[in-house]
């Protein structure tokens, strides 16, 4: 997997530059924020992005997860399984809201955003789209599967 510069994603204070994202991609990020609040967590993880994208109807993503899961799993069964997996994450419960800041993004989550940014650049577009986020997760899953 390529190593991407992630600094372009953040301003000088380490806050995510939301203007890099299309309206729909921003909706995804805010969807993750809401999900984390619901879970009383603050750290943005790739799993949280996956949950929100599948919940928003990205069937190819649900299909990719289902195909990579041991046993017979249908795409419609993926979201409940992902949510159950997320509930097992051991992070101290917080009443504080998550922050769109580098310090609250896991390395994997930040890399996915950077890969999505590279896709936008490859299209000669300024904005990262929702589809770029989904494609980055699918590519990561395929890379892991290929290595196993």
CSV table of N, CA and C in Angstrom, one decimal:
chain,number,residue,atom,x,y,z
A,1,UNK,N,0.8,-1.2,0.0
A,1,UNK,CA,0.0,0.0,0.0
A,1,UNK,C,0.9,1.2,0.0
A,2,UNK,N,0.6,2.2,-0.8
A,2,UNK,CA,1.4,3.4,-0.9
A,2,UNK,C,1.3,4.2,0.4
A,3,UNK,N,2.4,4.9,0.6
A,3,UNK,CA,2.4,5.8,1.7
A,3,UNK,C,2.1,7.2,1.2
A,4,UNK,N,1.0,7.8,1.8
A,4,UNK,CA,0.5,9.1,1.4
A,4,UNK,C,0.9,10.2,2.4
A,5,UNK,N,1.2,11.3,1.8
A,5,UNK,CA,1.3,12.5,2.7
A,5,UNK,C,-0.1,12.8,3.2
A,6,UNK,N,-0.3,13.0,4.5
A,6,UNK,CA,-1.6,13.3,5.0
A,6,UNK,C,-1.7,14.7,5.5
A,7,UNK,N,-0.6,15.5,5.4
A,7,UNK,CA,-0.6,16.8,6.0
A,7,UNK,C,-1.6,17.8,5.2
A,8,UNK,N,-1.9,17.5,4.0
A,8,UNK,CA,-2.8,18.4,3.2
A,8,UNK,C,-4.2,18.3,3.7
A,9,UNK,N,-4.5,17.3,4.5
A,9,UNK,CA,-5.9,17.1,5.0
A,9,UNK,C,-6.2,18.1,6.2
A,10,UNK,N,-5.2,18.6,6.8
A,10,UNK,CA,-5.3,19.4,8.1
A,10,UNK,C,-4.8,20.8,8.0
A,11,UNK,N,-5.4,21.7,8.7
A,11,UNK,CA,-4.9,23.0,8.8
A,11,UNK,C,-3.7,23.1,9.8
A,12,UNK,N,-3.2,24.2,10.0
A,12,UNK,CA,-2.0,24.4,10.9
A,12,UNK,C,-2.2,24.0,12.3
A,13,UNK,N,-3.5,23.9,12.8
A,13,UNK,CA,-3.8,23.5,14.1
A,13,UNK,C,-4.1,22.0,14.2
A,14,UNK,N,-4.1,21.4,13.1
A,14,UNK,CA,-4.4,19.9,13.1
A,14,UNK,C,-5.9,19.6,12.9
A,15,UNK,N,-6.7,20.6,12.6
A,15,UNK,CA,-8.1,20.4,12.3
A,15,UNK,C,-8.3,20.0,10.9
A,16,UNK,N,-9.2,19.1,10.6
A,16,UNK,CA,-9.5,18.6,9.3
A,16,UNK,C,-10.0,19.8,8.4
A,17,UNK,N,-9.5,19.9,7.2
A,17,UNK,CA,-9.9,20.9,6.3
A,17,UNK,C,-11.2,20.4,5.6
A,18,UNK,N,-12.3,20.7,6.1
A,18,UNK,CA,-13.6,20.2,5.6
A,18,UNK,C,-13.9,20.7,4.2
A,19,UNK,N,-13.3,21.8,3.8
A,19,UNK,CA,-13.5,22.3,2.4
A,19,UNK,C,-12.9,21.4,1.4
A,20,UNK,N,-12.1,20.4,1.7
A,20,UNK,CA,-11.6,19.5,0.8
A,20,UNK,C,-12.6,18.4,0.4
A,21,UNK,N,-13.7,18.4,1.1
A,21,UNK,CA,-14.7,17.3,0.9
A,21,UNK,C,-16.0,17.9,0.2
A,22,UNK,N,-16.6,17.1,-0.7
A,22,UNK,CA,-17.8,17.4,-1.3
A,22,UNK,C,-18.9,17.4,-0.2
A,23,UNK,N,-20.1,18.0,-0.5
A,23,UNK,CA,-21.2,18.0,0.5
A,23,UNK,C,-21.5,16.6,1.0
A,24,UNK,N,-21.6,15.7,0.0
A,24,UNK,CA,-22.0,14.3,0.4
A,24,UNK,C,-20.9,13.6,1.3
A,25,UNK,N,-19.6,13.9,1.0
A,25,UNK,CA,-18.5,13.4,1.8
A,25,UNK,C,-18.5,14.0,3.2
A,26,UNK,N,-18.9,15.3,3.2
A,26,UNK,CA,-19.0,15.9,4.5
A,26,UNK,C,-20.2,15.3,5.3
A,27,UNK,N,-21.2,15.0,4.6
A,27,UNK,CA,-22.3,14.3,5.3
A,27,UNK,C,-21.9,12.9,5.9
A,28,UNK,N,-21.0,12.3,5.2
A,28,UNK,CA,-20.5,11.0,5.7
A,28,UNK,C,-19.7,11.3,7.0
A,29,UNK,N,-18.8,12.3,6.9
A,29,UNK,CA,-18.0,12.6,8.1
A,29,UNK,C,-18.9,13.0,9.3
A,30,UNK,N,-19.9,13.8,9.0
A,30,UNK,CA,-20.9,14.1,10.1
A,30,UNK,C,-21.7,12.9,10.6
A,31,UNK,N,-21.9,12.0,9.6
A,31,UNK,CA,-22.6,10.7,10.0
A,31,UNK,C,-21.7,9.9,11.0
A,32,UNK,N,-20.4,9.9,10.7
A,32,UNK,CA,-19.5,9.2,11.6
A,32,UNK,C,-19.5,9.9,13.0
A,33,UNK,N,-19.5,11.3,13.0
A,33,UNK,CA,-19.5,12.1,14.2
A,33,UNK,C,-20.7,11.7,15.0
A,34,UNK,N,-21.9,11.6,14.4
A,34,UNK,CA,-23.1,11.2,15.1
A,34,UNK,C,-23.0,9.8,15.6
A,35,UNK,N,-22.5,8.9,14.8
A,35,UNK,CA,-22.3,7.5,15.3
A,35,UNK,C,-21.4,7.4,16.5
A,36,UNK,N,-20.3,8.2,16.5
A,36,UNK,CA,-19.4,8.2,17.6
A,36,UNK,C,-20.0,8.7,18.9
A,37,UNK,N,-20.8,9.8,18.7
A,37,UNK,CA,-21.6,10.4,19.8
A,37,UNK,C,-22.5,9.3,20.4
A,38,UNK,N,-23.2,8.6,19.6
A,38,UNK,CA,-24.1,7.5,20.0
A,38,UNK,C,-23.4,6.4,20.7
A,39,UNK,N,-22.1,6.1,20.3
A,39,UNK,CA,-21.3,5.1,20.9
A,39,UNK,C,-20.5,5.6,22.1
A,40,UNK,N,-20.6,6.9,22.3
A,40,UNK,CA,-19.8,7.6,23.4
A,40,UNK,C,-18.3,7.4,23.2
A,41,UNK,N,-17.9,7.5,22.0
A,41,UNK,CA,-16.5,7.3,21.6
A,41,UNK,C,-16.0,8.6,20.9
A,42,UNK,N,-14.7,8.8,20.9
A,42,UNK,CA,-14.2,10.0,20.2
A,42,UNK,C,-13.2,9.7,19.1
A,43,UNK,N,-12.7,8.5,19.0
A,43,UNK,CA,-11.7,8.2,18.0
A,43,UNK,C,-12.3,7.7,16.7
A,44,UNK,N,-12.0,8.4,15.6
A,44,UNK,CA,-12.5,8.0,14.3
A,44,UNK,C,-11.7,6.8,13.8
A,45,UNK,N,-12.3,5.7,13.5
A,45,UNK,CA,-11.7,4.5,13.0
A,45,UNK,C,-12.2,4.1,11.6
A,46,UNK,N,-11.4,3.3,10.8
A,46,UNK,CA,-12.0,2.9,9.5
A,46,UNK,C,-13.3,2.1,9.7
A,47,UNK,N,-13.5,1.4,10.7
A,47,UNK,CA,-14.7,0.6,11.0
A,47,UNK,C,-15.9,1.6,11.0
A,48,UNK,N,-15.7,2.8,11.6
A,48,UNK,CA,-16.8,3.7,11.7
A,48,UNK,C,-17.2,4.3,10.3
A,49,UNK,N,-16.2,4.5,9.5
A,49,UNK,CA,-16.4,4.9,8.1
A,49,UNK,C,-17.2,3.9,7.4
A,50,UNK,N,-16.7,2.6,7.5
A,50,UNK,CA,-17.4,1.5,6.9
A,50,UNK,C,-18.8,1.4,7.3
A,51,UNK,N,-19.1,1.5,8.5
A,51,UNK,CA,-20.5,1.4,9.0
A,51,UNK,C,-21.4,2.5,8.4
A,52,UNK,N,-20.9,3.7,8.4
A,52,UNK,CA,-21.7,4.8,7.9
A,52,UNK,C,-21.9,4.7,6.4
A,53,UNK,N,-20.9,4.3,5.6
A,53,UNK,CA,-21.0,4.1,4.2
A,53,UNK,C,-22.0,3.0,3.8
A,54,UNK,N,-21.9,1.9,4.6
A,54,UNK,CA,-22.9,0.8,4.3
A,54,UNK,C,-24.3,1.2,4.7
A,55,UNK,N,-24.4,1.9,5.8
A,55,UNK,CA,-25.7,2.4,6.2
A,55,UNK,C,-26.3,3.4,5.2
A,56,UNK,N,-25.4,4.1,4.4
A,56,UNK,CA,-25.9,5.0,3.4
A,56,UNK,C,-26.2,4.3,2.1
A,57,UNK,N,-26.0,3.0,2.1
A,57,UNK,CA,-26.5,2.3,0.9
A,57,UNK,C,-25.4,1.9,-0.1
A,58,UNK,N,-24.2,1.9,0.3
A,58,UNK,CA,-23.1,1.4,-0.6
A,58,UNK,C,-23.1,-0.1,-0.7
A,59,UNK,N,-23.9,-0.6,-1.6
A,59,UNK,CA,-24.1,-2.1,-1.7
A,59,UNK,C,-22.8,-2.8,-2.1
A,60,UNK,N,-22.0,-2.2,-3.1
A,60,UNK,CA,-20.7,-2.9,-3.4
A,60,UNK,C,-19.8,-3.0,-2.2
A,61,UNK,N,-19.8,-2.1,-1.3
A,61,UNK,CA,-19.0,-2.2,-0.1
A,61,UNK,C,-19.5,-3.3,0.8
A,62,UNK,N,-20.9,-3.3,1.0
A,62,UNK,CA,-21.5,-4.4,1.8
A,62,UNK,C,-21.2,-5.7,1.2
A,63,UNK,N,-21.2,-5.8,-0.1
A,63,UNK,CA,-20.9,-7.1,-0.8
A,63,UNK,C,-19.5,-7.5,-0.6
A,64,UNK,N,-18.6,-6.5,-0.7
A,64,UNK,CA,-17.1,-6.8,-0.5
A,64,UNK,C,-16.9,-7.4,0.9
A,65,UNK,N,-17.5,-6.8,1.9
A,65,UNK,CA,-17.4,-7.2,3.3
A,65,UNK,C,-18.0,-8.6,3.4
A,66,UNK,N,-19.2,-8.8,2.9
A,66,UNK,CA,-19.8,-10.1,3.0
A,66,UNK,C,-19.0,-11.2,2.3
A,67,UNK,N,-18.4,-10.9,1.2
A,67,UNK,CA,-17.5,-11.9,0.5
A,67,UNK,C,-16.3,-12.2,1.3
A,68,UNK,N,-15.8,-11.3,2.0
A,68,UNK,CA,-14.5,-11.5,2.8
A,68,UNK,C,-14.8,-12.0,4.2
A,69,UNK,N,-16.0,-12.3,4.5
A,69,UNK,CA,-16.3,-12.8,5.9
A,69,UNK,C,-16.4,-14.3,5.8
A,70,UNK,N,-15.9,-15.0,6.9
A,70,UNK,CA,-16.0,-16.4,7.0
A,70,UNK,C,-17.5,-16.8,7.1
A,71,UNK,N,-17.8,-17.9,6.5
A,71,UNK,CA,-19.2,-18.4,6.5
A,71,UNK,C,-20.0,-17.7,5.5
A,72,UNK,N,-21.3,-18.1,5.5
A,72,UNK,CA,-22.3,-17.5,4.5
A,72,UNK,C,-22.9,-16.2,5.1
A,73,UNK,N,-22.5,-15.1,4.6
A,73,UNK,CA,-23.0,-13.8,5.1
A,73,UNK,C,-23.5,-13.1,3.8
A,74,UNK,N,-24.8,-12.6,4.0
A,74,UNK,CA,-25.4,-11.8,2.9
A,74,UNK,C,-25.1,-10.4,3.1
A,75,UNK,N,-25.1,-9.6,2.0
A,75,UNK,CA,-24.8,-8.1,2.2
A,75,UNK,C,-25.8,-7.4,3.2
A,76,UNK,N,-27.0,-7.9,3.2
A,76,UNK,CA,-28.0,-7.3,4.2
A,76,UNK,C,-27.7,-7.6,5.6
A,77,UNK,N,-26.8,-8.6,5.9
A,77,UNK,CA,-26.4,-9.0,7.3
A,77,UNK,C,-25.2,-8.2,7.7
A,78,UNK,N,-24.5,-7.5,6.8
A,78,UNK,CA,-23.2,-6.9,7.1
A,78,UNK,C,-23.4,-5.8,8.2
A,79,UNK,N,-24.3,-4.9,8.0
A,79,UNK,CA,-24.4,-3.7,8.9
A,79,UNK,C,-24.6,-4.1,10.3
A,80,UNK,N,-25.6,-5.0,10.7
A,80,UNK,CA,-25.7,-5.4,12.1
A,80,UNK,C,-24.4,-6.0,12.6
A,81,UNK,N,-23.7,-6.8,11.8
A,81,UNK,CA,-22.5,-7.4,12.3
A,81,UNK,C,-21.4,-6.3,12.5
A,82,UNK,N,-21.3,-5.3,11.6
A,82,UNK,CA,-20.3,-4.3,11.8
A,82,UNK,C,-20.6,-3.5,13.1
A,83,UNK,N,-21.9,-3.2,13.3
A,83,UNK,CA,-22.3,-2.4,14.5
A,83,UNK,C,-22.0,-3.2,15.8
A,84,UNK,N,-22.2,-4.5,15.7
A,84,UNK,CA,-21.9,-5.3,16.9
A,84,UNK,C,-20.4,-5.3,17.2
A,85,UNK,N,-19.6,-5.4,16.1
A,85,UNK,CA,-18.1,-5.4,16.2
A,85,UNK,C,-17.7,-4.0,16.8
A,86,UNK,N,-18.3,-3.0,16.4
A,86,UNK,CA,-17.9,-1.6,16.8
A,86,UNK,C,-18.2,-1.5,18.3
A,87,UNK,N,-19.3,-2.1,18.8
A,87,UNK,CA,-19.7,-2.0,20.2
A,87,UNK,C,-18.7,-2.7,21.1
A,88,UNK,N,-17.8,-3.6,20.5
A,88,UNK,CA,-16.8,-4.3,21.3
A,88,UNK,C,-15.5,-3.5,21.4
A,89,UNK,N,-15.4,-2.4,20.8
A,89,UNK,CA,-14.2,-1.5,20.9
A,89,UNK,C,-14.1,-1.0,22.3
A,90,UNK,N,-12.9,-1.2,22.8
A,90,UNK,CA,-12.6,-0.8,24.2
A,90,UNK,C,-12.0,0.6,24.2
A,91,UNK,N,-12.9,1.5,24.3
A,91,UNK,CA,-12.4,2.9,24.4
A,91,UNK,C,-13.2,3.5,25.6
A,92,UNK,N,-12.6,4.2,26.5
A,92,UNK,CA,-13.3,4.8,27.6
A,92,UNK,C,-14.4,5.7,27.2
A,93,UNK,N,-15.6,5.4,27.7
A,93,UNK,CA,-16.8,6.2,27.3
A,93,UNK,C,-16.5,7.7,27.6
A,94,UNK,N,-17.0,8.5,26.7
A,94,UNK,CA,-16.8,10.0,26.9
A,94,UNK,C,-18.1,10.7,26.6
A,95,UNK,N,-18.3,11.7,27.4
A,95,UNK,CA,-19.5,12.6,27.2
A,95,UNK,C,-19.1,13.7,26.3
A,96,UNK,N,-17.8,13.9,26.0
A,96,UNK,CA,-17.4,14.9,25.1
A,96,UNK,C,-17.6,14.5,23.6
A,97,UNK,N,-17.9,15.4,22.8
A,97,UNK,CA,-18.1,15.1,21.4
A,97,UNK,C,-16.8,14.8,20.7
A,98,UNK,N,-16.8,14.0,19.6
A,98,UNK,CA,-15.6,13.8,18.9
A,98,UNK,C,-15.2,15.1,18.1
A,99,UNK,N,-14.0,15.2,17.8
A,99,UNK,CA,-13.5,16.4,17.2
A,99,UNK,C,-12.8,16.0,15.8
A,100,UNK,N,-13.1,16.8,14.8
A,100,UNK,CA,-12.5,16.6,13.5
A,100,UNK,C,-11.1,17.1,13.5
A,101,UNK,N,-10.2,16.4,14.2
A,101,UNK,CA,-8.8,16.8,14.4
A,101,UNK,C,-7.9,15.5,14.3
A,102,UNK,N,-6.7,15.8,13.8
A,102,UNK,CA,-5.8,14.7,13.5
A,102,UNK,C,-5.6,13.8,14.8
A,103,UNK,N,-5.6,14.4,16.0
A,103,UNK,CA,-5.4,13.7,17.2
A,103,UNK,C,-6.5,12.7,17.5
A,104,UNK,N,-7.7,12.9,16.9
A,104,UNK,CA,-8.8,12.0,17.1
A,104,UNK,C,-9.0,11.0,15.9
A,105,UNK,N,-8.1,11.0,14.9
A,105,UNK,CA,-8.2,10.1,13.8
A,105,UNK,C,-7.2,9.0,13.9
A,106,UNK,N,-7.6,7.8,13.8
A,106,UNK,CA,-6.6,6.7,13.8
A,106,UNK,C,-5.7,6.8,12.5
A,107,UNK,N,-4.6,6.2,12.6
A,107,UNK,CA,-3.7,6.3,11.4
A,107,UNK,C,-4.4,5.7,10.2
A,108,UNK,N,-5.1,4.6,10.4
A,108,UNK,CA,-5.8,4.0,9.2
A,108,UNK,C,-6.9,4.9,8.7
A,109,UNK,N,-7.6,5.5,9.5
A,109,UNK,CA,-8.7,6.4,9.1
A,109,UNK,C,-8.1,7.6,8.3
A,110,UNK,N,-7.0,8.1,8.8
A,110,UNK,CA,-6.3,9.3,8.1
A,110,UNK,C,-5.8,8.8,6.8
A,111,UNK,N,-5.2,7.6,6.7
A,111,UNK,CA,-4.7,7.1,5.4
A,111,UNK,C,-5.8,6.9,4.4
A,112,UNK,N,-7.0,6.5,4.8
A,112,UNK,CA,-8.1,6.3,3.9
A,112,UNK,C,-8.5,7.7,3.4
A,113,UNK,N,-8.6,8.7,4.2
A,113,UNK,CA,-8.9,10.1,3.7
A,113,UNK,C,-7.8,10.5,2.7
A,114,UNK,N,-6.6,10.3,3.0
A,114,UNK,CA,-5.5,10.7,2.1
A,114,UNK,C,-5.6,9.9,0.8
A,115,UNK,N,-5.9,8.6,0.8
A,115,UNK,CA,-6.1,7.9,-0.4
A,115,UNK,C,-7.2,8.4,-1.2
A,116,UNK,N,-8.3,8.8,-0.6
A,116,UNK,CA,-9.5,9.3,-1.2
A,116,UNK,C,-9.1,10.7,-1.9
A,117,UNK,N,-8.2,11.4,-1.2
A,117,UNK,CA,-7.7,12.7,-1.8
A,117,UNK,C,-6.9,12.4,-3.0
A,118,UNK,N,-6.1,11.4,-3.0
A,118,UNK,CA,-5.3,11.0,-4.2
A,118,UNK,C,-6.2,10.7,-5.4
A,119,UNK,N,-7.3,10.0,-5.1
A,119,UNK,CA,-8.2,9.7,-6.1
A,119,UNK,C,-8.8,10.9,-6.8
A,120,UNK,N,-9.2,11.9,-5.9
A,120,UNK,CA,-9.7,13.2,-6.4
A,120,UNK,C,-8.7,13.9,-7.3
A,121,UNK,N,-7.4,13.9,-6.8
A,121,UNK,CA,-6.4,14.5,-7.6
A,121,UNK,C,-6.2,13.8,-8.9
A,122,UNK,N,-6.3,12.5,-9.0
A,122,UNK,CA,-6.1,11.7,-10.2
A,122,UNK,C,-7.2,12.1,-11.2
A,123,UNK,N,-8.3,12.5,-10.7
A,123,UNK,CA,-9.4,12.9,-11.6
A,123,UNK,C,-9.4,14.4,-11.9
A,124,UNK,N,-8.3,15.0,-11.4
A,124,UNK,CA,-8.1,16.5,-11.6
A,124,UNK,C,-9.3,17.3,-11.0
A,125,UNK,N,-9.8,16.8,-9.8
A,125,UNK,CA,-10.8,17.4,-9.1
A,125,UNK,C,-10.3,17.9,-7.8
A,126,UNK,N,-10.9,18.9,-7.2
A,126,UNK,CA,-10.5,19.5,-6.0
A,126,UNK,C,-11.1,18.8,-4.8
A,127,UNK,N,-12.3,18.3,-5.0
A,127,UNK,CA,-13.1,17.8,-3.8
A,127,UNK,C,-13.0,16.2,-3.7
A,128,UNK,N,-12.9,15.8,-2.5
A,128,UNK,CA,-13.0,14.3,-2.2
A,128,UNK,C,-14.5,14.0,-2.2
A,129,UNK,N,-14.9,13.0,-2.9
A,129,UNK,CA,-16.3,12.6,-3.0
A,129,UNK,C,-16.5,11.4,-2.1
A,130,UNK,N,-17.8,11.2,-1.8
A,130,UNK,CA,-18.2,10.0,-1.0
A,130,UNK,C,-17.7,8.7,-1.6
A,131,UNK,N,-17.8,8.6,-2.9
A,131,UNK,CA,-17.4,7.5,-3.7
A,131,UNK,C,-15.9,7.2,-3.5
A,132,UNK,N,-15.1,8.3,-3.4
A,132,UNK,CA,-13.6,8.1,-3.1
A,132,UNK,C,-13.4,7.4,-1.8
A,133,UNK,N,-14.2,7.8,-0.8
A,133,UNK,CA,-14.0,7.2,0.5
A,133,UNK,C,-14.4,5.7,0.5
A,134,UNK,N,-15.5,5.4,-0.2
A,134,UNK,CA,-15.9,4.0,-0.3
A,134,UNK,C,-14.8,3.2,-1.1
A,135,UNK,N,-14.4,3.7,-2.2
A,135,UNK,CA,-13.4,3.0,-3.0
A,135,UNK,C,-12.1,2.8,-2.3
A,136,UNK,N,-11.7,3.7,-1.4
A,136,UNK,CA,-10.5,3.6,-0.6
A,136,UNK,C,-10.6,2.4,0.3
A,137,UNK,N,-11.8,2.3,0.9
A,137,UNK,CA,-12.0,1.1,1.9
A,137,UNK,C,-12.0,-0.2,1.1
A,138,UNK,N,-12.6,-0.2,-0.1
A,138,UNK,CA,-12.7,-1.5,-0.9
A,138,UNK,C,-11.3,-1.9,-1.3
A,139,UNK,N,-10.5,-0.9,-1.7
A,139,UNK,CA,-9.1,-1.2,-2.1
A,139,UNK,C,-8.3,-1.7,-1.0
A,140,UNK,N,-8.4,-1.1,0.2
A,140,UNK,CA,-7.7,-1.6,1.4
A,140,UNK,C,-8.1,-3.1,1.7
A,141,UNK,N,-9.4,-3.3,1.7
A,141,UNK,CA,-9.9,-4.7,1.9
A,141,UNK,C,-9.3,-5.7,0.9
A,142,UNK,N,-9.3,-5.3,-0.3
A,142,UNK,CA,-8.8,-6.2,-1.4
A,142,UNK,C,-7.3,-6.4,-1.2
A,143,UNK,N,-6.6,-5.4,-0.7
A,143,UNK,CA,-5.1,-5.5,-0.5
A,143,UNK,C,-4.9,-6.5,0.6
A,144,UNK,N,-5.7,-6.4,1.7
A,144,UNK,CA,-5.5,-7.3,2.8
A,144,UNK,C,-5.8,-8.7,2.4
A,145,UNK,N,-6.9,-8.9,1.6
A,145,UNK,CA,-7.3,-10.2,1.2
A,145,UNK,C,-6.2,-10.8,0.2
A,146,UNK,N,-5.7,-10.0,-0.6
A,146,UNK,CA,-4.6,-10.5,-1.5
A,146,UNK,C,-3.4,-10.9,-0.8
A,147,UNK,N,-3.1,-10.3,0.4
A,147,UNK,CA,-1.9,-10.6,1.1
A,147,UNK,C,-2.1,-11.9,2.0
A,148,UNK,N,-3.4,-12.3,2.1
A,148,UNK,CA,-3.6,-13.5,3.0
A,148,UNK,C,-3.6,-14.8,2.2
